[in-house]
């Protein structure tokens, strides 16, 4: 049995951090524990010069990394996965300290990404490697092949709410595709980012294929403007627009996972007990700070009373707090507390009522979970991202009007449907990148499906085959394998050949 790894403290990461590409001079970030204000560490704010130097180093690392085989890269990614697994308790504790979420919830985040790392390492070659393409009758004399080549250097700007799973969904897939990565973690979770950089360097000691730059918005702006080949961003829709504008200066392509206003549908034939458990979890876990978390719950009017009672019983037994025993932790970003309170109070003042939980003055960053009912469709609580431990329960009768209400916000990240006969129909009608049917956040758990949104929720994909192709470009090659019966690409064509071409075109396509 392997010995238990020695804990690596936040302060140790701040002061001794392999993989941290910042110079350490100048202003620094001070990180405190949400809910308690306990100081956790001080980190350098990387400058534009630091970013440029990191990208230059990454360029050299990318050349070496891209020269490895898929199997060689996969072996090193598997080594990184093994480190995460062996240091599972350590990284879970660090995530909990910086985000405020319970350690058990942080552990779920880490456990989930391990499956995705394994999938990317195992399937990169089958998705990206060379393959033959089919010819047509007109192009029978030609044979084609296609492969997906690495872009070079990818910049990743990560979020604070899932500081392991979300950035690694870009980082690992970019690495599996053959790129080097420069990663800027959130200013609220820099220790987690440095931890990942430290142990990626242990798994890949030959070259700095992953470099970590701690910093604030100025660091992220510099990374978006740097000489990189793609930027992967996770955060608010408003910030995504700024990153996109900065990246546009170099025509740098971007994948953006932004906010959501996800809907949870409970149809007349749903398993109400399972639906209530899933609705409570997807709405309230991580203090509601989940991009694909439930914010709107639509229940068929025939079961709304029964479902509401079950949901209220679950939520009534939950408590948010900064202590280790609380099943819901404090909110990570202090400024978001005001947004949550504004949405709740605005809805209640307009006639909504509290079905479960409480709506009152928060205790610092601790906001108690609550479920509202009777919230108007056009209320900010139903149209804007709340991103807190609350959701709104509403009734519906017909599928058509229901889908119109679900799709009205302009967001389109994820969604959930509980039911039987019409579940697939409702899921297909939701304008979202992902839907989970009779499962809580199933699309985040399954590594083989893509993750991403549409509309105000962003574009591009991580995870699955699309997540690998997101960090590569298609390179096709076509060669002549037989003399052509009819060659249209020459000035030496005769009138008879032109007549033959017209005949062939009519035979092949005239009946369409």
Short mmCIF file of C-alpha atoms in Angstrom, two decimals:
data_model
loop_
_atom_site.label_atom_id
_atom_site.label_comp_id
_atom_site.label_asym_id
_atom_site.label_seq_id
_atom_site.Cartn_x
_atom_site.Cartn_y
_atom_site.Cartn_z
CA UNK A 1 0.00 0.00 0.00
CA UNK A 2 1.28 3.46 -0.92
CA UNK A 3 1.95 5.79 2.03
CA UNK A 4 -0.46 8.66 2.59
CA UNK A 5 0.98 11.77 0.88
CA UNK A 6 2.12 14.56 3.14
CA UNK A 7 -0.45 17.39 3.04
CA UNK A 8 0.57 20.34 0.90
CA UNK A 9 -0.67 23.56 2.45
CA UNK A 10 -2.03 26.56 0.60
CA UNK A 11 0.79 28.75 1.87
CA UNK A 12 3.36 26.20 0.70
CA UNK A 13 1.87 26.35 -2.77
CA UNK A 14 2.03 30.13 -2.74
CA UNK A 15 5.70 30.23 -1.79
CA UNK A 16 7.06 27.06 -3.41
CA UNK A 17 5.15 26.28 -6.55
CA UNK A 18 6.72 24.33 -9.42
CA UNK A 19 4.75 25.13 -12.55
CA UNK A 20 4.02 28.70 -11.47
CA UNK A 21 5.27 30.83 -14.34
CA UNK A 22 4.76 34.21 -12.65
CA UNK A 23 7.81 36.20 -11.58
CA UNK A 24 6.58 36.79 -8.03
CA UNK A 25 7.54 40.46 -8.07
CA UNK A 26 4.96 43.23 -7.68
CA UNK A 27 1.36 43.08 -6.43
CA UNK A 28 -0.02 39.84 -5.03
CA UNK A 29 -3.36 38.15 -4.52
CA UNK A 30 -4.51 37.47 -0.97
CA UNK A 31 -6.85 34.51 -0.73
CA UNK A 32 -9.15 33.90 2.24
CA UNK A 33 -11.44 31.03 3.14
CA UNK A 34 -15.08 31.77 2.23
CA UNK A 35 -17.35 32.03 5.23
CA UNK A 36 -14.58 32.45 7.82
CA UNK A 37 -12.18 34.97 6.30
CA UNK A 38 -9.22 32.79 7.32
CA UNK A 39 -6.12 33.81 5.30
CA UNK A 40 -5.03 31.00 3.00
CA UNK A 41 -2.15 32.41 1.00
CA UNK A 42 -0.64 35.19 -1.08
CA UNK A 43 0.09 34.69 -4.78
CA UNK A 44 1.84 36.72 -7.48
CA UNK A 45 -0.18 38.55 -10.12
CA UNK A 46 1.36 37.57 -13.44
CA UNK A 47 2.06 40.48 -15.77
CA UNK A 48 1.85 40.67 -19.55
CA UNK A 49 5.60 40.02 -19.61
CA UNK A 50 5.12 36.89 -17.49
CA UNK A 51 2.41 35.71 -19.87
CA UNK A 52 4.57 36.28 -22.94
CA UNK A 53 7.47 34.38 -21.38
CA UNK A 54 5.20 31.47 -20.43
CA UNK A 55 3.78 31.28 -23.95
CA UNK A 56 7.29 31.25 -25.40
CA UNK A 57 8.26 28.37 -23.12
CA UNK A 58 5.05 26.58 -24.01
CA UNK A 59 5.84 26.94 -27.71
CA UNK A 60 9.03 24.94 -27.26
CA UNK A 61 7.27 22.38 -25.07
CA UNK A 62 4.51 22.01 -27.67
CA UNK A 63 6.99 21.04 -30.37
CA UNK A 64 8.33 18.21 -28.21
CA UNK A 65 4.91 17.14 -26.93
CA UNK A 66 3.35 17.04 -30.42
CA UNK A 67 6.23 14.83 -31.56
CA UNK A 68 5.22 12.09 -29.13
CA UNK A 69 2.81 9.38 -30.13
CA UNK A 70 -0.73 9.30 -28.79
CA UNK A 71 0.30 6.37 -26.61
CA UNK A 72 3.27 8.24 -25.17
CA UNK A 73 1.14 11.25 -24.31
CA UNK A 74 -1.57 9.00 -22.93
CA UNK A 75 0.93 7.27 -20.65
CA UNK A 76 1.91 10.60 -19.10
CA UNK A 77 -1.72 11.73 -18.72
CA UNK A 78 -2.46 8.43 -17.01
CA UNK A 79 0.46 9.14 -14.66
CA UNK A 80 -1.11 12.48 -13.79
CA UNK A 81 -4.44 10.73 -13.19
CA UNK A 82 -2.70 8.33 -10.84
CA UNK A 83 -1.23 11.22 -8.86
CA UNK A 84 -4.69 12.79 -8.53
CA UNK A 85 -6.09 9.48 -7.31
CA UNK A 86 -3.32 8.90 -4.77
CA UNK A 87 -3.55 12.48 -3.50
CA UNK A 88 -7.34 12.45 -3.65
CA UNK A 89 -7.84 13.58 -0.05
CA UNK A 90 -5.22 16.30 -0.37
CA UNK A 91 -6.64 18.00 -3.46
CA UNK A 92 -10.22 17.60 -2.17
CA UNK A 93 -9.28 19.42 1.03
CA UNK A 94 -7.56 22.21 -0.90
CA UNK A 95 -10.61 22.69 -3.11
CA UNK A 96 -12.81 22.85 -0.02
CA UNK A 97 -10.58 25.47 1.62
CA UNK A 98 -10.57 27.83 -1.36
CA UNK A 99 -14.18 27.43 -2.51
CA UNK A 100 -15.94 26.82 0.80
CA UNK A 101 -17.74 23.73 -0.50
CA UNK A 102 -17.84 20.66 1.77
CA UNK A 103 -14.90 18.29 1.37
CA UNK A 104 -17.30 15.52 0.31
CA UNK A 105 -18.57 17.67 -2.57
CA UNK A 106 -15.02 18.57 -3.59
CA UNK A 107 -14.21 14.85 -3.64
CA UNK A 108 -17.08 14.23 -6.09
CA UNK A 109 -15.61 16.87 -8.40
CA UNK A 110 -12.16 15.27 -8.35
CA UNK A 111 -13.53 11.75 -8.76
CA UNK A 112 -15.58 12.77 -11.79
CA UNK A 113 -12.68 14.32 -13.70
CA UNK A 114 -10.58 11.18 -13.25
CA UNK A 115 -12.95 9.34 -15.59
CA UNK A 116 -12.62 12.10 -18.18
CA UNK A 117 -8.81 12.03 -18.04
CA UNK A 118 -8.83 8.28 -18.59
CA UNK A 119 -11.22 8.64 -21.52
CA UNK A 120 -9.16 11.36 -23.24
CA UNK A 121 -5.91 9.43 -22.85
CA UNK A 122 -7.48 6.24 -24.19
CA UNK A 123 -9.47 7.66 -27.13
CA UNK A 124 -7.32 10.48 -28.50
CA UNK A 125 -5.83 8.36 -31.26
CA UNK A 126 -9.13 6.88 -32.46
CA UNK A 127 -10.70 10.35 -32.61
CA UNK A 128 -7.78 12.40 -33.92
CA UNK A 129 -5.52 9.92 -35.69
CA UNK A 130 -5.29 9.40 -39.47
CA UNK A 131 -8.19 7.74 -41.25
CA UNK A 132 -9.20 7.13 -44.84
CA UNK A 133 -12.17 8.84 -46.46
CA UNK A 134 -14.54 7.51 -49.11
CA UNK A 135 -14.53 8.50 -52.76
CA UNK A 136 -17.52 9.22 -55.02
CA UNK A 137 -18.12 8.17 -58.61
CA UNK A 138 -16.90 11.58 -59.81
CA UNK A 139 -13.80 11.35 -57.63
CA UNK A 140 -13.19 7.60 -57.90
CA UNK A 141 -9.62 8.18 -59.08
CA UNK A 142 -8.76 9.99 -55.83
CA UNK A 143 -8.17 8.73 -52.31
CA UNK A 144 -8.31 10.90 -49.24
CA UNK A 145 -7.19 10.86 -45.64
CA UNK A 146 -7.77 13.14 -42.68
CA UNK A 147 -6.11 13.64 -39.33
CA UNK A 148 -6.47 16.21 -36.58
CA UNK A 149 -3.28 18.04 -35.71
CA UNK A 150 -2.54 20.00 -32.54
CA UNK A 151 -2.99 23.76 -32.67
CA UNK A 152 0.16 24.53 -30.67
CA UNK A 153 -0.35 26.53 -27.47
CA UNK A 154 -3.74 26.73 -25.77
CA UNK A 155 -4.62 29.28 -23.09
CA UNK A 156 -7.11 28.24 -20.42
CA UNK A 157 -8.90 30.64 -18.07
CA UNK A 158 -10.57 28.63 -15.33
CA UNK A 159 -13.44 29.29 -12.90
CA UNK A 160 -13.63 29.14 -9.12
CA UNK A 161 -16.78 27.06 -8.68
CA UNK A 162 -15.27 23.80 -9.98
CA UNK A 163 -11.55 24.61 -10.01
CA UNK A 164 -10.42 21.04 -10.78
CA UNK A 165 -13.03 19.50 -13.04
CA UNK A 166 -13.81 22.45 -15.28
CA UNK A 167 -10.31 23.63 -16.25
CA UNK A 168 -9.02 20.06 -16.59
CA UNK A 169 -11.85 19.42 -19.03
CA UNK A 170 -10.00 21.81 -21.33
CA UNK A 171 -6.41 21.24 -20.16
CA UNK A 172 -6.37 17.46 -20.42
CA UNK A 173 -8.20 17.32 -23.73
CA UNK A 174 -5.87 19.98 -25.17
CA UNK A 175 -2.86 18.01 -23.94
CA UNK A 176 -4.25 14.73 -25.31
CA UNK A 177 -4.56 16.44 -28.69
CA UNK A 178 -0.86 17.36 -28.58
CA UNK A 179 -0.92 20.98 -27.40
CA UNK A 180 0.91 22.71 -24.57
CA UNK A 181 -1.21 24.76 -22.16
CA UNK A 182 -0.85 28.01 -20.25
CA UNK A 183 -3.44 28.07 -17.47
CA UNK A 184 -4.72 31.01 -15.45
CA UNK A 185 -6.88 29.78 -12.54
CA UNK A 186 -9.46 32.02 -10.90
CA UNK A 187 -8.08 34.58 -8.49
CA UNK A 188 -10.27 32.90 -5.85
CA UNK A 189 -8.69 29.45 -6.31
CA UNK A 190 -5.03 29.99 -7.30
CA UNK A 191 -3.77 27.32 -4.90
CA UNK A 192 -5.76 24.63 -6.68
CA UNK A 193 -4.36 25.77 -10.03
CA UNK A 194 -0.79 25.67 -8.76
CA UNK A 195 -1.39 22.23 -7.28
CA UNK A 196 -2.45 20.94 -10.69
CA UNK A 197 0.60 22.53 -12.32
CA UNK A 198 2.93 21.07 -9.73
CA UNK A 199 1.78 17.51 -10.24
CA UNK A 200 1.45 17.72 -14.01
CA UNK A 201 5.14 18.67 -13.95
CA UNK A 202 5.76 15.51 -11.91
CA UNK A 203 3.89 13.41 -14.47
CA UNK A 204 5.57 15.13 -17.43
CA UNK A 205 9.05 16.13 -16.20
CA UNK A 206 10.59 16.48 -19.66
CA UNK A 207 8.99 19.82 -20.66
CA UNK A 208 6.60 22.46 -19.23
CA UNK A 209 3.53 21.30 -21.12
CA UNK A 210 1.31 22.90 -18.44
CA UNK A 211 2.27 26.24 -16.95
CA UNK A 212 0.19 28.05 -14.36
CA UNK A 213 -0.10 31.82 -14.09
CA UNK A 214 -1.80 33.15 -10.97
CA UNK A 215 -3.34 36.57 -11.28
CA UNK A 216 -6.44 38.69 -11.68
CA UNK A 217 -8.41 39.99 -14.64
CA UNK A 218 -5.37 41.77 -16.06
CA UNK A 219 -3.57 38.43 -16.29
CA UNK A 220 -6.51 36.85 -18.07
CA UNK A 221 -6.68 39.78 -20.49
CA UNK A 222 -2.97 39.42 -21.26
CA UNK A 223 -3.38 35.70 -21.88
CA UNK A 224 -6.28 36.30 -24.26
CA UNK A 225 -4.15 38.81 -26.21
CA UNK A 226 -1.02 36.63 -26.20
CA UNK A 227 0.43 34.72 -29.14
CA UNK A 228 -1.58 31.59 -28.43
CA UNK A 229 -3.51 29.38 -30.83
CA UNK A 230 -6.78 29.04 -28.89
CA UNK A 231 -8.31 30.26 -25.65
CA UNK A 232 -10.69 28.20 -23.50
CA UNK A 233 -12.72 30.30 -21.09
CA UNK A 234 -15.23 29.44 -18.38
CA UNK A 235 -17.09 32.22 -16.59
CA UNK A 236 -19.89 34.73 -16.95
CA UNK A 237 -21.36 35.73 -20.29
CA UNK A 238 -20.31 39.34 -19.71
CA UNK A 239 -16.67 38.40 -19.09
CA UNK A 240 -16.69 36.01 -22.06
CA UNK A 241 -17.49 38.96 -24.32
CA UNK A 242 -14.44 40.83 -23.01
CA UNK A 243 -12.17 37.82 -23.47
CA UNK A 244 -13.53 37.28 -26.97
CA UNK A 245 -12.88 40.92 -27.89
CA UNK A 246 -9.28 40.65 -26.65
CA UNK A 247 -8.71 37.38 -28.48
CA UNK A 248 -10.11 38.86 -31.69
CA UNK A 249 -7.06 41.10 -32.03
CA UNK A 250 -5.07 38.05 -33.21
CA UNK A 251 -8.07 36.15 -34.59
CA UNK A 252 -7.50 33.65 -31.80
CA UNK A 253 -10.38 31.14 -31.76
CA UNK A 254 -12.19 30.53 -28.52
CA UNK A 255 -14.30 27.98 -26.69
CA UNK A 256 -16.57 29.59 -24.11
CA UNK A 257 -18.60 27.94 -21.38
CA UNK A 258 -20.69 30.70 -19.85
CA UNK A 259 -23.69 31.01 -17.58
CA UNK A 260 -26.97 29.18 -17.58
CA UNK A 261 -30.54 29.32 -16.36
CA UNK A 262 -31.13 25.60 -16.46
CA UNK A 263 -34.61 24.15 -16.29
CA UNK A 264 -35.67 20.94 -14.55
CA UNK A 265 -38.90 19.34 -15.82
CA UNK A 266 -41.00 16.93 -13.77
CA UNK A 267 -43.66 15.36 -15.98
CA UNK A 268 -46.90 13.69 -14.87
CA UNK A 269 -45.41 10.17 -14.93
CA UNK A 270 -42.09 10.93 -13.23
CA UNK A 271 -40.70 9.10 -10.23
CA UNK A 272 -41.40 11.94 -7.82
CA UNK A 273 -39.08 10.76 -5.07
CA UNK A 274 -36.12 10.47 -7.46
CA UNK A 275 -37.02 13.76 -9.13
CA UNK A 276 -37.21 15.62 -5.82
CA UNK A 277 -33.81 14.30 -4.70
CA UNK A 278 -32.26 15.25 -8.04
CA UNK A 279 -33.88 18.69 -8.13
CA UNK A 280 -32.65 19.50 -4.64
CA UNK A 281 -29.12 18.37 -5.43
CA UNK A 282 -28.79 20.11 -8.82
CA UNK A 283 -30.25 23.33 -7.44
CA UNK A 284 -28.53 23.58 -4.06
CA UNK A 285 -25.24 21.65 -4.07
CA UNK A 286 -22.13 23.82 -4.22
CA UNK A 287 -24.35 26.56 -2.75
CA UNK A 288 -26.11 26.74 -6.11
CA UNK A 289 -22.91 27.94 -7.77
CA UNK A 290 -23.07 25.49 -10.66
CA UNK A 291 -23.32 26.67 -14.27
CA UNK A 292 -25.45 23.62 -15.08
CA UNK A 293 -27.32 23.80 -11.80
CA UNK A 294 -31.11 23.91 -11.69
CA UNK A 295 -32.62 27.38 -11.32
CA UNK A 296 -36.14 26.76 -12.69
CA UNK A 297 -38.29 23.72 -11.89
CA UNK A 298 -41.37 23.08 -14.05
CA UNK A 299 -43.79 20.48 -12.65
CA UNK A 300 -46.85 19.08 -14.39
CA UNK A 301 -49.91 20.48 -12.65
CA UNK A 302 -51.28 16.99 -11.91
CA UNK A 303 -48.32 16.20 -9.62
CA UNK A 304 -47.20 19.68 -8.57
CA UNK A 305 -48.65 19.49 -5.05
CA UNK A 306 -47.16 16.06 -4.32
CA UNK A 307 -43.78 16.95 -5.80
CA UNK A 308 -43.69 20.28 -3.98
CA UNK A 309 -44.27 18.54 -0.65
CA UNK A 310 -41.44 16.07 -1.29
CA UNK A 311 -39.04 18.81 -2.37
CA UNK A 312 -39.96 21.00 0.59
CA UNK A 313 -39.27 18.11 2.99
CA UNK A 314 -35.77 17.63 1.55
CA UNK A 315 -34.86 21.31 1.48
CA UNK A 316 -36.29 21.84 4.94
CA UNK A 317 -33.73 19.40 6.29
CA UNK A 318 -30.74 21.17 4.73
CA UNK A 319 -28.55 23.85 6.25
CA UNK A 320 -25.89 26.12 4.83
CA UNK A 321 -22.91 26.99 7.00
CA UNK A 322 -19.18 27.53 7.17
CA UNK A 323 -18.67 24.59 9.54
CA UNK A 324 -17.63 21.11 8.44
CA UNK A 325 -20.98 19.57 9.38
CA UNK A 326 -23.05 21.77 7.03
CA UNK A 327 -24.18 19.95 3.87
CA UNK A 328 -24.11 23.26 1.96
CA UNK A 329 -21.15 25.59 2.24
CA UNK A 330 -20.89 29.36 2.01
CA UNK A 331 -20.96 31.15 -1.31
CA UNK A 332 -17.47 31.52 -2.73
CA UNK A 333 -17.82 34.98 -4.27
CA UNK A 334 -18.99 37.54 -1.74
CA UNK A 335 -20.42 39.88 -4.37
CA UNK A 336 -22.81 37.21 -5.65
CA UNK A 337 -24.65 37.18 -2.33
CA UNK A 338 -26.28 40.52 -3.18
CA UNK A 339 -27.48 39.18 -6.55
CA UNK A 340 -29.12 36.19 -4.88
CA UNK A 341 -30.79 38.34 -2.25
CA UNK A 342 -32.03 40.83 -4.86
CA UNK A 343 -33.62 38.04 -6.91
CA UNK A 344 -35.25 36.45 -3.89
CA UNK A 345 -36.57 39.65 -2.35
CA UNK A 346 -37.73 41.00 -5.70
CA UNK A 347 -39.72 37.84 -6.39
CA UNK A 348 -41.28 37.72 -2.90
CA UNK A 349 -42.14 41.42 -3.00
CA UNK A 350 -43.91 40.78 -6.33
CA UNK A 351 -46.09 38.02 -4.84
CA UNK A 352 -44.00 34.84 -4.88
CA UNK A 353 -44.06 32.72 -1.75
CA UNK A 354 -41.43 30.63 -0.03
CA UNK A 355 -42.15 26.92 -0.47
CA UNK A 356 -39.12 25.78 1.51
CA UNK A 357 -36.13 27.27 3.26
CA UNK A 358 -35.80 30.88 4.21
CA UNK A 359 -35.38 34.25 2.58
CA UNK A 360 -33.66 36.60 4.96
CA UNK A 361 -30.47 38.47 5.66
CA UNK A 362 -27.46 36.26 4.84
CA UNK A 363 -24.81 35.66 7.46
CA UNK A 364 -21.79 36.94 5.60
CA UNK A 365 -21.34 34.57 2.66
CA UNK A 366 -23.67 31.93 4.10
CA UNK A 367 -27.04 31.94 2.31
CA UNK A 368 -29.68 29.46 3.43
CA UNK A 369 -31.25 27.30 0.68
CA UNK A 370 -34.73 28.19 -0.47
CA UNK A 371 -37.36 27.21 -3.02
CA UNK A 372 -39.86 29.80 -4.27
CA UNK A 373 -43.17 29.27 -6.02
CA UNK A 374 -45.39 31.69 -7.90
CA UNK A 375 -42.47 33.58 -9.48
CA UNK A 376 -43.48 35.46 -12.63
CA UNK A 377 -41.87 34.28 -15.87
CA UNK A 378 -40.46 37.75 -16.55
CA UNK A 379 -39.00 38.26 -13.04
CA UNK A 380 -35.20 38.56 -12.83
CA UNK A 381 -35.26 35.42 -10.69
CA UNK A 382 -36.51 33.58 -13.79
CA UNK A 383 -34.65 35.41 -16.56
CA UNK A 384 -31.20 36.18 -15.13
CA UNK A 385 -28.61 33.80 -13.72
CA UNK A 386 -29.02 33.76 -9.92
CA UNK A 387 -26.10 31.42 -9.16
CA UNK A 388 -27.08 30.76 -5.58
CA UNK A 389 -28.80 28.14 -3.39
CA UNK A 390 -32.31 28.73 -4.65
CA UNK A 391 -34.72 27.64 -7.38
CA UNK A 392 -38.22 28.52 -8.53
CA UNK A 393 -41.01 25.94 -8.81
CA UNK A 394 -43.69 26.53 -11.46
CA UNK A 395 -46.48 24.49 -12.98
CA UNK A 396 -47.24 23.52 -16.59
CA UNK A 397 -49.89 21.56 -18.48
CA UNK A 398 -48.92 21.41 -22.18
CA UNK A 399 -45.49 20.61 -23.66
CA UNK A 400 -45.51 23.31 -26.35
CA UNK A 401 -45.98 26.30 -24.01
CA UNK A 402 -43.59 24.68 -21.53
CA UNK A 403 -40.76 24.56 -24.08
CA UNK A 404 -41.44 28.16 -25.09
CA UNK A 405 -41.00 29.21 -21.45
CA UNK A 406 -37.87 27.12 -21.00
CA UNK A 407 -36.22 28.50 -24.12
CA UNK A 408 -37.19 32.14 -23.55
CA UNK A 409 -34.16 33.24 -21.50
CA UNK A 410 -31.57 33.06 -24.29
CA UNK A 411 -29.38 30.79 -22.16
CA UNK A 412 -28.88 27.24 -23.37
CA UNK A 413 -26.40 25.29 -21.29
CA UNK A 414 -28.06 22.21 -19.76
CA UNK A 415 -31.37 20.86 -18.61
CA UNK A 416 -33.03 17.92 -16.90
CA UNK A 417 -36.20 15.94 -17.55
CA UNK A 418 -37.81 13.43 -15.21
CA UNK A 419 -40.61 11.41 -16.76
CA UNK A 420 -41.34 8.45 -19.01
CA UNK A 421 -43.65 8.74 -22.01
CA UNK A 422 -42.72 12.28 -23.08
CA UNK A 423 -39.26 12.67 -21.56
CA UNK A 424 -37.37 12.29 -24.85
CA UNK A 425 -39.78 14.65 -26.63
CA UNK A 426 -39.32 17.34 -24.00
CA UNK A 427 -35.55 16.86 -23.96
CA UNK A 428 -35.32 17.28 -27.76
CA UNK A 429 -37.33 20.49 -27.55
CA UNK A 430 -34.99 22.16 -25.07
CA UNK A 431 -32.57 24.53 -26.82
CA UNK A 432 -29.56 23.50 -24.79
CA UNK A 433 -26.24 21.87 -25.43
CA UNK A 434 -27.04 19.04 -23.01
CA UNK A 435 -30.01 17.36 -21.38
CA UNK A 436 -30.05 14.70 -18.65
CA UNK A 437 -33.03 12.34 -18.56
CA UNK A 438 -33.94 10.74 -15.23
CA UNK A 439 -30.46 11.40 -13.88
CA UNK A 440 -28.87 14.31 -12.05
CA UNK A 441 -26.24 16.04 -14.23
CA UNK A 442 -25.66 12.86 -16.23
CA UNK A 443 -24.06 14.79 -19.09
CA UNK A 444 -21.26 15.95 -16.77
CA UNK A 445 -20.59 12.42 -15.55
CA UNK A 446 -20.38 10.59 -18.90
CA UNK A 447 -16.95 11.23 -20.52
CA UNK A 448 -18.01 10.22 -24.04
CA UNK A 449 -20.47 13.10 -24.59
CA UNK A 450 -19.61 16.74 -25.31
CA UNK A 451 -20.19 19.49 -22.76
CA UNK A 452 -21.11 23.05 -23.74
CA UNK A 453 -23.95 25.41 -24.53
CA UNK A 454 -25.64 27.61 -27.10
CA UNK A 455 -26.85 31.18 -27.10
CA UNK A 456 -25.77 33.23 -24.07
CA UNK A 457 -24.30 30.07 -22.56
CA UNK A 458 -21.40 30.07 -25.02
CA UNK A 459 -20.05 27.91 -27.82
CA UNK A 460 -17.56 25.15 -28.46
CA UNK A 461 -17.29 21.90 -26.55
CA UNK A 462 -15.13 20.11 -24.01
CA UNK A 463 -15.31 16.37 -23.16
CA UNK A 464 -15.98 13.54 -25.58
CA UNK A 465 -14.79 13.37 -29.21
CA UNK A 466 -15.87 16.97 -29.85
CA UNK A 467 -13.77 18.05 -26.86
CA UNK A 468 -10.66 16.51 -28.42
CA UNK A 469 -11.34 18.00 -31.86
CA UNK A 470 -11.90 21.40 -30.22
CA UNK A 471 -8.15 21.63 -29.65
CA UNK A 472 -7.01 20.39 -33.05
CA UNK A 473 -7.40 21.35 -36.68
CA UNK A 474 -8.44 19.07 -39.51
CA UNK A 475 -5.67 18.34 -42.00
CA UNK A 476 -6.72 16.49 -45.14
CA UNK A 477 -4.60 14.96 -47.91
CA UNK A 478 -5.87 13.74 -51.28
CA UNK A 479 -3.82 11.78 -53.80
CA UNK A 480 -4.43 10.36 -57.23
CA UNK A 481 -4.62 6.57 -57.14
CA UNK A 482 -5.95 5.83 -60.64
CA UNK A 483 -5.96 7.59 -64.01
CA UNK A 484 -9.22 9.55 -64.22
CA UNK A 485 -11.83 8.47 -66.73
CA UNK A 486 -12.77 12.10 -67.05
CA UNK A 487 -10.39 14.82 -65.82
CA UNK A 488 -12.16 18.19 -65.49
CA UNK A 489 -9.05 19.94 -64.13
CA UNK A 490 -7.15 20.51 -67.35
CA UNK A 491 -7.23 22.97 -70.24
CA UNK A 492 -6.60 20.03 -72.59
CA UNK A 493 -10.21 18.87 -72.35
CA UNK A 494 -12.00 18.18 -75.61
CA UNK A 495 -15.56 19.06 -76.58
CA UNK A 496 -16.41 15.37 -76.41
CA UNK A 497 -15.13 15.22 -72.82
CA UNK A 498 -17.24 18.25 -71.90
CA UNK A 499 -20.31 16.53 -73.36
CA UNK A 500 -19.44 13.42 -71.36
CA UNK A 501 -19.18 15.53 -68.21
CA UNK A 502 -22.66 16.92 -68.78
CA UNK A 503 -24.03 13.42 -69.29
CA UNK A 504 -22.37 12.12 -66.11
CA UNK A 505 -23.66 15.08 -64.07
CA UNK A 506 -27.20 14.48 -65.29
CA UNK A 507 -26.98 10.75 -64.51
CA UNK A 508 -25.59 11.28 -61.02
CA UNK A 509 -27.54 14.31 -59.88
CA UNK A 510 -30.33 15.08 -62.30
CA UNK A 511 -32.86 12.93 -60.54
CA UNK A 512 -32.34 14.61 -57.16
#
